[in-house]
Amino acid sequence: MHRMKTALITILLCAGLGASWLATSQTDGSLEAKSAASPTASPANDSTTGYNRLIVKFKEETAAKTDQTAGGQVDPQTRINTFNARGGMQVLGQKAVTLSYLKSVSEQAHVVQTDQPLSRAEMKALTQQLAQDARVEYAEIDEKVFAHFAPNDPGYVASQWAWKSSGSNAGATNTDSAWNKSTGGQPVSGAGVVVAVLDTGYVTHADLTANLLLTGYDFVSADTLPYSPFSTANDGNGRDSDAADPGNWNTNTGNGCSVSDSGWHGTRVAGIVSAVGNNSTGMIGIAYGAKVLPVRVLGVCGGYVSDIAAGMRWAAGILSISGVFNPNVAKILNLSLGSSGTCLSTFQDAVNDVRAAGSIVVASTGNDGSITTISQPANCQGVIAVTAHMLTGDSPSFANDGPGTTISAPGVSIYGTLNSGTTTPVASPGGDTYVAANGTSFAAPMVSGVAALLLQIKPTMGINELTSRLVDSVRAFPSGTYCFNKTSCGAGMLDADAATALVLADTAPTTTATANKTDPVARSTLVTLTGTATAGANGTGISTVGWTQVSGPTVTLSGANTSTATFTTPATSDTVGMTFRFQATSISSGSSSSMVSINMVSAPNPVTSSGGGGGGGSLDWADITALLFMALTGLALRRLPATQKQGR
């Protein structure tokens, strides 16, 4: 048994070294189609030093009891200072850390700064320590997330194939057919709809500026040590009303990012949504009659979760800046950004608030090549998570898909507006240019653009109905492609013509699907699935409803032919993801379906003792846990921060 332990140590340590090599040498942005044997990409790596911001949300009842200022408002600094008693908080028994208030995310949630940079492990320990306080709802690191981007392939022709008929290209969206429909005597173009693009901001462009609402906002806040005050913002100041993109070029490898030119990511995304149409210039946006609200949340080397969450709330009209709310509330929020990991509570809170206000969140799934997981905030509950497909309808190897993916849209050789500046922008029209680029970043705005077309037809449409119409109108992935019959790639491929037809007819039901537990769910746990179905305005009543399981280890559904079904997660299984579909059919045979995915905790096979007299010879769970910790610690120490900074 001693030899068994020694062998296991060797294997685990070698596995750590091998995984480190894969993480640092993987090629991002490959355009090969996936195969059934496509490997799961290594998760983006984390920087090991330089963390000093965290988000703390207090429980509401705590806030009500906290000392208040003379103005009657809860003083967040007072709350934070309570953690500094007895010389600060002890982190891993090694450092005494003092906390100070930095800014607010919401009434109860605040960004807190440590008095010294900490490693990721130390910051994680600090958040766990804070979360154990009875007054705290949650605490988490205020991390940066990054623009979803895969490198452009210069061999691709700069054309708008994705906007055209699926009769010519299997992966196209049929948007040109949708434009030929009319509503209220006007062409379907997205007119009257506001789409917020939360990204790097905008640059002026003759083919875009007429559709830009320059009442946007810059949420990129000042940095804290060890970074210079405006290293992320790159515009010499913090938050302000100017959402212009100053450029996000990087020459400082000390921030953990590679040297790069400015990418004008937000301008590219905005052009896909709403480049001006019918002007004999350049390109046309999916919703060429809609308006884009630029909300700057990303700068050099990404942006902070706290800034993105604030930008989401402001765009949806539920957060005021200096007492002023957004005058152009967006019903669609496009987030072509993300990072690895499960959905942070700060993101989920923002999504919940935005949805409650009546706005929908569309997010890209990421470009790490994973076939099992998608990035956050796409993996948050209630988000329309968009993966990418190619001209043929196949899935490119860079596109993340997995449980929680809602829909797929074209994401290869997607034409967009650009600026020729390599650092700062070149003034329009001299700097105006275009580019065909690849990435889930450019698939998400195609879905946002089609959503704008639907809201023009029916401005009163709620977010559940809007989601249903997008999902129920998809085309199936072509036979023989990686995503054929795979729910991990979403419901299917975006189809603008079919979606607009569904909304114009308004006869099919609307459905939603939720689970009382989603991520992570313990083994042998009872889970309740709840579906809702509402008849279309021009339709008939609901005839049948029911639940079916579409992926994961098979379980028994109780109440499968009702709106509420239950099942118990299996005690053991190699598979941790499960997906269920709720479907409703109207009396007139119209149907609608929604899916919900859950992730279970891993269930390793039990280890039996070796038997034999004398004892002490079995490899027990304490041994395995210690060995795994050694291997994973070695892996974490070898990870390079640059891989987390790769584009999305």
XYZ file of C-alpha atoms in Angstrom:
648
model
C 0.000 0.000 0.000
C 2.927 2.320 0.634
C 3.954 1.803 -3.000
C 0.350 2.565 -4.034
C 0.462 5.879 -2.189
C 3.853 6.736 -3.689
C 2.583 5.949 -7.195
C -0.533 8.051 -6.645
C 1.559 11.008 -5.475
C 3.694 10.733 -8.612
C 0.633 10.532 -10.881
C -1.088 13.472 -9.236
C 1.973 15.707 -9.351
C 2.603 14.827 -12.996
C -1.041 15.564 -13.735
C -0.576 19.010 -12.207
C 2.428 19.711 -14.427
C 0.639 18.428 -17.514
C -2.453 20.518 -16.885
C -0.273 23.582 -16.385
C 1.351 23.034 -19.773
C -2.030 22.670 -21.462
C -3.295 25.856 -19.860
C -0.322 27.898 -20.999
C 0.043 26.460 -24.490
C -3.519 26.122 -25.746
C -4.328 27.911 -29.001
C -7.324 30.206 -28.690
C -9.742 30.903 -31.524
C -9.374 27.799 -33.707
C -11.977 27.707 -36.472
C -12.056 23.956 -36.917
C -15.448 22.346 -36.408
C -15.900 20.416 -33.180
C -16.075 16.655 -33.148
C -17.655 14.350 -30.629
C -14.186 13.844 -29.186
C -13.503 17.548 -28.697
C -11.654 18.004 -25.383
C -12.747 20.316 -22.636
C -10.533 23.386 -22.549
C -8.648 24.163 -19.384
C -10.374 26.894 -17.365
C -8.955 30.372 -17.578
C -6.232 30.853 -15.014
C -6.132 33.359 -12.234
C -3.537 35.843 -11.158
C -1.961 34.813 -7.868
C -1.199 38.273 -6.471
C -2.540 41.788 -6.416
C -6.158 41.344 -5.237
C -7.464 44.061 -2.950
C -11.171 44.578 -3.774
C -14.106 42.521 -2.636
C -17.891 42.852 -2.665
C -19.819 42.455 0.594
C -23.616 42.288 0.696
C -25.274 42.789 4.069
C -28.578 41.220 4.960
C -31.496 43.637 4.794
C -32.487 43.137 8.417
C -28.914 43.968 9.423
C -28.996 47.161 7.403
C -32.206 48.212 9.101
C -30.600 47.881 12.530
C -27.287 49.501 11.663
C -26.427 52.949 12.956
C -27.551 55.598 10.517
C -26.232 58.992 9.626
C -28.066 62.148 10.452
C -29.669 62.033 7.006
C -31.345 58.770 7.825
C -29.224 56.733 5.407
C -27.311 53.658 6.422
C -23.610 54.453 6.613
C -21.742 51.642 4.813
C -18.395 52.720 6.282
C -19.809 52.133 9.759
C -20.793 48.617 8.774
C -17.390 47.910 7.266
C -15.512 49.293 10.267
C -17.097 46.693 12.528
C -14.856 44.119 10.879
C -11.719 46.055 11.850
C -12.074 45.555 15.590
C -9.113 44.016 17.387
C -6.581 45.119 14.789
C -8.266 43.915 11.609
C -9.194 40.532 10.187
C -6.735 37.656 10.355
C -6.219 36.006 6.963
C -5.011 32.399 7.033
C -3.503 33.152 10.424
C -0.717 35.175 8.802
C -1.900 38.694 7.977
C -3.974 41.278 9.783
C -6.061 43.007 7.122
C -7.983 46.246 7.556
C -11.028 46.932 5.392
C -12.323 50.264 4.109
C -15.408 51.276 2.131
C -14.807 52.069 -1.550
C -18.194 52.373 -3.306
C -21.676 50.872 -3.476
C -23.085 48.308 -5.873
C -26.614 48.419 -4.440
C -28.221 49.524 -1.179
C -26.890 46.519 0.740
C -23.903 45.523 -1.426
C -20.654 47.482 -1.253
C -17.145 47.301 -2.664
C -14.568 46.999 0.104
C -10.830 47.594 -0.197
C -8.104 45.835 1.754
C -5.165 47.847 3.064
C -2.681 45.581 1.268
C -2.612 43.407 -1.884
C -3.475 39.769 -1.206
C -3.032 36.572 -3.156
C -6.130 34.937 -4.602
C -6.024 32.242 -1.916
C -5.841 34.897 0.802
C -8.707 36.886 -0.729
C -10.793 33.730 -1.032
C -10.142 32.939 2.616
C -11.106 36.494 3.556
C -14.416 36.306 1.664
C -15.220 32.977 3.303
C -14.480 34.468 6.704
C -16.746 37.435 6.018
C -19.528 35.216 4.664
C -19.676 33.386 7.995
C -20.687 36.600 9.743
C -24.403 36.537 10.619
C -24.825 40.062 9.211
C -23.446 39.186 5.769
C -25.464 37.621 2.931
C -22.387 36.979 0.801
C -18.838 38.184 0.154
C -16.794 37.619 -2.995
C -13.759 38.950 -4.830
C -14.402 41.954 -7.090
C -12.732 40.371 -10.069
C -12.232 41.616 -13.603
C -14.022 40.032 -16.550
C -12.918 40.307 -20.125
C -14.286 40.979 -23.567
C -15.194 37.829 -25.439
C -13.013 37.744 -28.525
C -11.378 35.224 -30.820
C -8.695 36.379 -33.316
C -9.800 37.354 -36.779
C -8.784 35.042 -39.635
C -7.627 37.234 -42.565
C -8.577 34.509 -45.056
C -12.275 34.939 -44.368
C -14.162 37.131 -46.804
C -15.541 40.290 -45.161
C -19.193 39.753 -46.090
C -22.445 39.557 -44.191
C -23.326 35.940 -44.878
C -24.898 35.589 -41.443
C -27.635 38.105 -42.201
C -28.818 36.229 -45.295
C -30.918 33.189 -46.242
C -30.294 29.804 -44.680
C -31.063 28.400 -48.115
C -27.598 29.517 -49.202
C -25.721 28.999 -45.930
C -27.064 26.553 -43.353
C -25.969 28.710 -40.422
C -27.457 32.036 -41.595
C -30.216 33.835 -39.657
C -32.770 34.703 -42.391
C -32.712 38.301 -41.180
C -33.124 39.643 -44.711
C -36.533 37.910 -44.844
C -37.529 39.392 -41.486
C -36.808 42.880 -42.833
C -39.429 42.286 -45.523
C -42.152 41.999 -42.895
C -43.968 45.055 -41.567
C -45.608 46.116 -38.337
C -47.880 49.124 -37.950
C -47.176 50.066 -41.529
C -43.428 50.226 -40.921
C -40.699 47.750 -41.927
C -39.390 45.456 -39.212
C -36.075 47.102 -38.333
C -35.981 47.411 -34.546
C -37.208 51.010 -34.668
C -38.049 52.450 -31.269
C -36.034 49.857 -29.336
C -32.938 50.602 -27.221
C -30.179 47.990 -26.917
C -27.517 48.619 -24.279
C -24.061 47.387 -25.257
C -22.025 46.931 -22.081
C -18.505 46.822 -23.409
C -15.468 49.031 -24.095
C -17.530 52.074 -25.124
C -17.768 53.517 -28.623
C -15.832 55.400 -31.262
C -17.538 57.614 -33.809
C -18.127 55.924 -37.164
C -20.090 57.263 -40.143
C -21.953 53.958 -40.450
C -22.916 53.799 -36.770
C -23.041 57.179 -35.051
C -26.575 58.044 -36.216
C -27.843 55.049 -34.241
C -25.761 55.705 -31.118
C -27.354 57.310 -28.071
C -24.605 59.517 -26.707
C -26.370 59.635 -23.354
C -24.449 56.502 -22.372
C -22.174 56.297 -19.354
C -18.628 55.291 -18.417
C -18.669 52.946 -15.402
C -14.966 52.071 -15.430
C -13.940 53.199 -11.964
C -10.565 54.135 -10.592
C -8.118 51.357 -9.802
C -6.626 50.676 -6.423
C -3.095 49.665 -5.472
C -0.960 48.018 -6.785
C -2.253 49.554 -10.029
C -2.046 53.222 -10.983
C -5.329 55.130 -10.453
C -6.676 54.896 -13.995
C -4.751 52.020 -15.546
C -7.982 50.221 -16.462
C -9.961 53.319 -17.454
C -7.125 54.695 -19.616
C -8.969 58.007 -19.981
C -7.471 59.855 -17.025
C -10.584 59.674 -14.861
C -13.120 57.354 -13.276
C -16.855 57.159 -13.794
C -18.409 59.898 -15.881
C -21.017 60.551 -18.564
C -18.614 60.045 -21.478
C -18.845 56.478 -22.779
C -16.306 57.050 -25.575
C -13.664 54.360 -25.958
C -10.178 55.912 -25.459
C -8.527 52.658 -26.565
C -7.498 49.637 -24.526
C -4.006 49.019 -25.870
C -1.615 47.501 -23.394
C 2.154 47.831 -23.063
C 2.461 46.867 -19.388
C 2.897 43.135 -18.876
C 2.945 43.762 -15.135
C -0.854 43.824 -15.108
C -0.968 40.180 -16.152
C -2.145 40.882 -19.706
C -0.284 40.468 -22.957
C 0.899 43.430 -25.011
C -1.811 44.363 -27.523
C -3.276 47.116 -29.679
C -6.700 48.631 -29.066
C -9.508 46.333 -30.193
C -12.549 48.674 -30.340
C -14.596 45.696 -29.173
C -17.655 47.711 -28.155
C -17.813 49.443 -31.537
C -17.696 46.101 -33.336
C -20.511 44.703 -31.205
C -22.596 47.875 -31.663
C -22.240 47.701 -35.450
C -23.559 44.141 -35.544
C -26.615 45.244 -33.578
C -27.412 48.480 -35.354
C -25.100 49.769 -38.067
C -27.081 52.238 -40.165
C -28.959 50.539 -43.022
C -29.919 51.611 -46.531
C -27.294 54.378 -46.627
C -25.168 52.907 -49.426
C -22.240 52.740 -46.993
C -20.436 49.827 -45.410
C -22.721 47.359 -43.649
C -26.187 47.049 -42.149
C -26.981 46.032 -38.567
C -29.399 43.258 -37.632
C -31.714 45.877 -36.079
C -30.703 48.791 -38.275
C -33.566 50.943 -36.963
C -32.772 50.415 -33.272
C -30.665 52.665 -31.057
C -27.549 51.495 -29.216
C -26.866 52.784 -25.712
C -23.100 52.518 -25.064
C -22.281 51.595 -21.470
C -18.536 51.486 -20.908
C -17.593 48.764 -18.400
C -14.356 47.396 -19.917
C -10.993 49.074 -20.311
C -7.375 47.964 -20.375
C -7.159 44.318 -19.322
C -10.914 43.971 -18.797
C -13.224 45.427 -16.193
C -14.480 44.850 -12.652
C -17.595 42.846 -11.791
C -18.804 45.708 -9.592
C -18.652 48.167 -12.505
C -20.480 45.772 -14.824
C -23.200 45.112 -12.243
C -23.697 48.856 -11.730
C -23.778 49.414 -15.498
C -26.437 46.741 -15.905
C -28.695 48.346 -13.321
C -28.208 51.827 -14.770
C -28.945 50.648 -18.321
C -32.198 49.052 -17.125
C -33.264 52.273 -15.382
C -33.001 51.067 -11.780
C -29.828 52.860 -10.641
C -29.353 56.598 -10.540
C -26.068 58.429 -10.989
C -25.923 61.645 -8.941
C -29.692 61.391 -8.629
C -30.255 60.996 -12.375
C -31.624 57.811 -13.941
C -30.854 56.633 -17.461
C -33.156 58.658 -19.764
C -33.105 55.915 -22.439
C -33.944 52.683 -20.635
C -32.744 49.626 -22.539
C -34.995 46.584 -22.776
C -32.079 44.511 -24.072
C -28.644 44.356 -22.438
C -25.834 42.810 -24.501
C -22.825 41.509 -22.558
C -20.154 40.137 -24.895
C -17.807 39.540 -21.973
C -17.110 37.061 -19.241
C -14.738 34.971 -17.172
C -14.521 31.380 -16.002
C -16.271 30.074 -12.906
C -19.800 29.713 -11.634
C -22.074 32.750 -11.625
C -21.067 35.209 -8.914
C -23.822 36.350 -6.571
C -23.110 39.949 -7.620
C -23.854 39.035 -11.236
C -26.946 37.010 -10.312
C -28.292 39.856 -8.175
C -27.849 42.271 -11.085
C -29.536 39.874 -13.528
C -32.440 39.393 -11.117
C -32.870 43.144 -10.683
C -32.676 43.818 -14.413
C -35.219 41.095 -15.203
C -37.534 42.374 -12.479
C -37.377 45.779 -14.179
C -38.449 44.188 -17.476
C -35.136 44.057 -19.355
C -33.492 40.969 -20.833
C -29.817 40.029 -20.559
C -28.006 38.455 -23.543
C -24.452 37.192 -22.909
C -21.803 35.292 -24.862
C -20.700 31.881 -23.591
C -16.952 32.398 -24.162
C -14.186 31.161 -26.454
C -12.245 28.650 -24.374
C -13.308 25.648 -26.452
C -15.139 23.991 -23.559
C -17.828 21.414 -24.307
C -18.987 21.186 -20.693
C -19.049 24.695 -19.202
C -19.877 28.238 -20.240
C -18.490 31.430 -18.746
C -20.154 33.868 -16.384
C -22.373 35.880 -16.552
C -23.777 33.689 -19.358
C -24.171 30.863 -16.831
C -26.316 32.968 -14.482
C -29.973 31.985 -14.160
C -32.268 34.029 -16.422
C -29.593 35.004 -18.977
C -29.921 34.238 -22.690
C -26.572 32.471 -23.134
C -25.357 32.551 -26.748
C -22.830 30.152 -28.253
C -21.559 30.371 -31.838
C -21.817 28.363 -35.039
C -20.236 28.535 -38.482
C -21.564 29.104 -42.004
C -22.258 25.360 -42.255
C -24.136 25.290 -38.938
C -21.319 23.378 -37.273
C -19.792 24.509 -33.970
C -16.320 26.078 -34.198
C -13.778 24.598 -31.820
C -13.339 27.875 -29.896
C -17.010 28.233 -28.869
C -17.960 27.267 -25.311
C -21.125 25.244 -24.890
C -22.581 23.247 -22.037
C -25.516 23.217 -19.603
C -27.179 26.620 -19.496
C -26.571 27.493 -23.158
C -29.792 28.982 -24.553
C -29.255 29.429 -28.281
C -26.609 29.497 -31.013
C -25.956 32.307 -33.493
C -23.385 32.924 -36.236
C -19.983 33.692 -34.748
C -17.432 33.138 -37.516
C -16.420 35.840 -40.021
C -18.974 38.290 -38.632
C -18.695 41.758 -40.152
C -18.527 44.763 -37.828
C -17.629 48.438 -37.635
C -14.060 49.242 -36.554
C -11.520 52.034 -36.147
C -8.057 52.039 -37.727
C -6.287 53.392 -34.623
C -3.832 51.020 -32.998
C -3.836 52.928 -29.699
C -6.076 56.007 -29.564
C -8.937 56.305 -32.098
C -8.468 57.978 -35.467
C -11.169 60.594 -36.030
C -14.115 59.716 -38.301
C -14.396 59.407 -41.236
C -10.659 58.916 -41.730
C -10.508 56.169 -39.124
C -13.687 54.380 -40.209
C -13.122 50.792 -41.267
C -14.681 47.320 -40.985
C -13.537 43.854 -39.966
C -14.763 40.268 -40.167
C -14.074 38.618 -36.812
C -14.745 35.391 -34.934
C -16.069 34.739 -31.444
C -19.130 34.247 -29.307
C -18.791 37.995 -28.654
C -20.164 38.545 -32.136
C -22.857 35.867 -31.886
C -24.497 37.496 -28.842
C -25.277 40.844 -30.580
C -26.972 38.949 -33.402
C -29.434 37.592 -30.840
C -29.761 41.057 -29.265
C -30.514 42.515 -32.695
C -33.241 39.953 -33.415
C -34.692 40.595 -29.946
C -34.954 44.276 -30.939
C -36.894 43.314 -34.074
C -39.353 41.378 -31.910
C -39.808 44.217 -29.421
C -40.577 46.634 -32.243
C -43.434 44.345 -33.308
C -44.751 43.958 -29.755
C -43.330 46.596 -27.382
C -45.386 45.241 -24.457
C -43.727 41.834 -24.655
C -42.351 40.622 -21.351
C -38.965 38.981 -20.961
C -40.407 35.453 -20.660
C -42.373 35.848 -23.861
C -39.378 37.352 -25.648
C -37.195 34.432 -24.576
C -39.845 31.920 -25.646
C -40.181 33.460 -29.106
C -36.407 33.407 -29.670
C -36.105 29.799 -28.491
C -39.256 28.387 -30.105
C -38.312 29.752 -33.538
C -34.844 28.175 -33.816
C -33.786 25.823 -36.591
C -32.237 22.478 -35.715
C -28.510 22.015 -36.147
C -27.730 20.194 -39.402
C -27.405 16.423 -39.243
C -23.798 15.348 -38.877
C -22.638 18.491 -37.082
C -21.270 18.434 -33.550
C -24.364 20.081 -32.028
C -26.948 17.892 -33.787
C -29.355 16.636 -31.088
C -27.164 18.112 -28.309
C -28.998 20.311 -25.802
C -25.629 21.526 -24.514
C -25.505 23.781 -27.608
C -28.863 25.361 -26.774
C -32.258 24.977 -28.403
C -30.900 25.439 -31.931
C -29.806 28.106 -34.420
C -31.150 31.664 -34.391
C -33.795 32.382 -37.073
C -34.940 36.011 -37.330
C -37.618 35.323 -39.932
C -39.271 32.543 -37.927
C -39.061 34.564 -34.701
C -40.719 37.647 -36.198
C -43.414 35.433 -37.727
C -44.172 33.933 -34.292
C -44.543 37.370 -32.708
C -46.679 38.738 -35.537
C -49.022 35.741 -35.267
C -48.956 35.731 -31.439
C -50.810 32.408 -31.228
C -48.252 30.120 -29.584
C -47.977 29.832 -25.794
C -45.181 31.324 -23.722
C -43.293 29.097 -21.284
C -40.728 29.351 -18.517
C -38.870 26.600 -16.692
C -37.154 26.831 -13.310
C -35.722 24.534 -10.652
C -35.613 25.189 -6.921
C -31.968 24.042 -6.919
C -29.568 24.531 -9.838
C -25.860 24.784 -9.006
C -24.423 22.932 -7.282
C -27.004 20.339 -6.238
C -26.035 17.673 -3.722
C -26.412 13.994 -4.453
C -29.608 12.196 -3.349
C -31.415 15.545 -3.179
C -35.063 16.159 -4.054
C -35.363 18.788 -6.811
C -38.597 20.505 -7.834
C -39.108 21.653 -11.418
C -41.706 24.353 -12.046
C -43.066 25.289 -15.454
C -45.431 28.096 -16.389
C -47.439 28.398 -19.589
C -49.397 31.387 -20.879
C -51.524 31.401 -24.017
C -50.577 33.788 -26.817
C -52.666 36.928 -27.178
C -54.230 35.626 -30.403
C -54.138 31.965 -29.426
C -56.315 29.499 -27.611
C -56.013 28.007 -24.153
C -53.366 25.560 -23.005
C -54.127 21.929 -23.846
C -51.238 19.956 -22.366
C -48.109 20.580 -20.329
C -45.325 18.251 -19.316
C -41.695 17.642 -18.419
C -39.120 15.431 -20.113
C -35.465 14.786 -19.357
C -33.180 15.546 -22.290
C -29.685 14.904 -20.883
C -27.764 13.548 -17.937
C -28.090 10.356 -15.858
C -31.669 9.067 -16.087
C -33.948 9.837 -13.147
C -37.617 9.187 -12.435
C -39.799 12.270 -12.892
C -42.803 12.397 -10.582
C -45.614 14.557 -11.943
C -44.079 14.639 -15.421
C -47.430 15.467 -17.039
C -48.089 18.479 -14.831
C -46.550 21.927 -14.402
C -44.615 20.785 -11.336
C -42.398 17.724 -11.378
C -39.910 16.335 -8.884
C -36.978 13.951 -8.981
C -34.111 12.858 -6.774
C -30.545 13.347 -7.978
C -28.631 10.079 -8.329
C -26.323 9.031 -5.523
C -23.431 8.337 -7.911
C -22.691 9.148 -11.542
C -19.754 10.225 -13.662
C -21.982 12.891 -15.245
C -22.796 16.005 -13.196
C -25.005 17.950 -15.651
C -28.724 17.348 -16.200
C -31.199 19.180 -18.462
C -35.007 19.077 -18.449
C -37.539 20.472 -20.919
C -40.960 21.893 -20.067
C -43.377 21.960 -23.005
C -46.861 23.415 -23.390
C -49.262 22.921 -26.289
C -52.275 25.079 -27.032
C -55.703 23.828 -28.077
C -54.883 25.012 -31.592
C -51.689 22.875 -31.536
C -49.226 25.736 -31.097
C -46.370 24.771 -28.779
C -43.615 26.318 -26.695
C -40.814 24.807 -24.638
C -38.218 25.968 -22.142
C -35.264 24.137 -20.638
C -33.595 24.260 -17.251
C -30.194 22.775 -16.407
C -28.754 21.775 -13.058
C -25.231 20.814 -12.055
C -24.659 18.228 -9.367
C -21.666 17.911 -7.088
C -19.180 15.252 -8.169
C -19.735 11.782 -6.763
C -16.479 9.811 -6.704
C -16.652 6.029 -6.482
C -16.233 4.782 -2.883
C -12.781 3.489 -1.901
C -12.676 0.141 -0.138
C -9.963 -0.846 2.334
C -7.353 -3.395 1.331
C -8.284 -5.763 4.116
C -5.744 -7.979 5.856
C -4.613 -7.892 9.415
C -2.740 -5.157 11.119
C -4.693 -2.181 9.756
C -3.193 1.060 8.540
C -2.865 -0.233 4.989
C -5.963 1.334 3.327
C -5.835 4.538 1.294
C -8.577 6.549 3.029
C -10.306 9.787 1.988
C -8.046 11.877 4.216
C -5.045 10.600 2.276
C -6.685 11.237 -1.085
C -7.840 14.709 -0.056
C -4.324 15.625 1.059
C -2.819 14.311 -2.164
C -5.332 16.148 -4.318
C -4.620 19.347 -2.399
C -0.905 18.914 -3.092
C -1.499 18.405 -6.812
C -3.983 21.232 -7.177
C -1.794 23.596 -5.182
C 1.097 22.789 -7.478
C -1.154 23.435 -10.466
C -2.353 26.757 -9.091
C 1.192 27.934 -8.453
C 2.166 27.129 -12.028
C -0.768 28.887 -13.668
C -0.022 32.046 -15.571
C -2.320 35.071 -15.221
C -2.178 35.772 -18.960
C -4.559 32.949 -19.795
C -7.347 34.549 -17.795
C -6.892 37.699 -19.834
C -7.581 36.008 -23.164
C -10.452 37.499 -25.115
C -13.961 36.148 -25.024
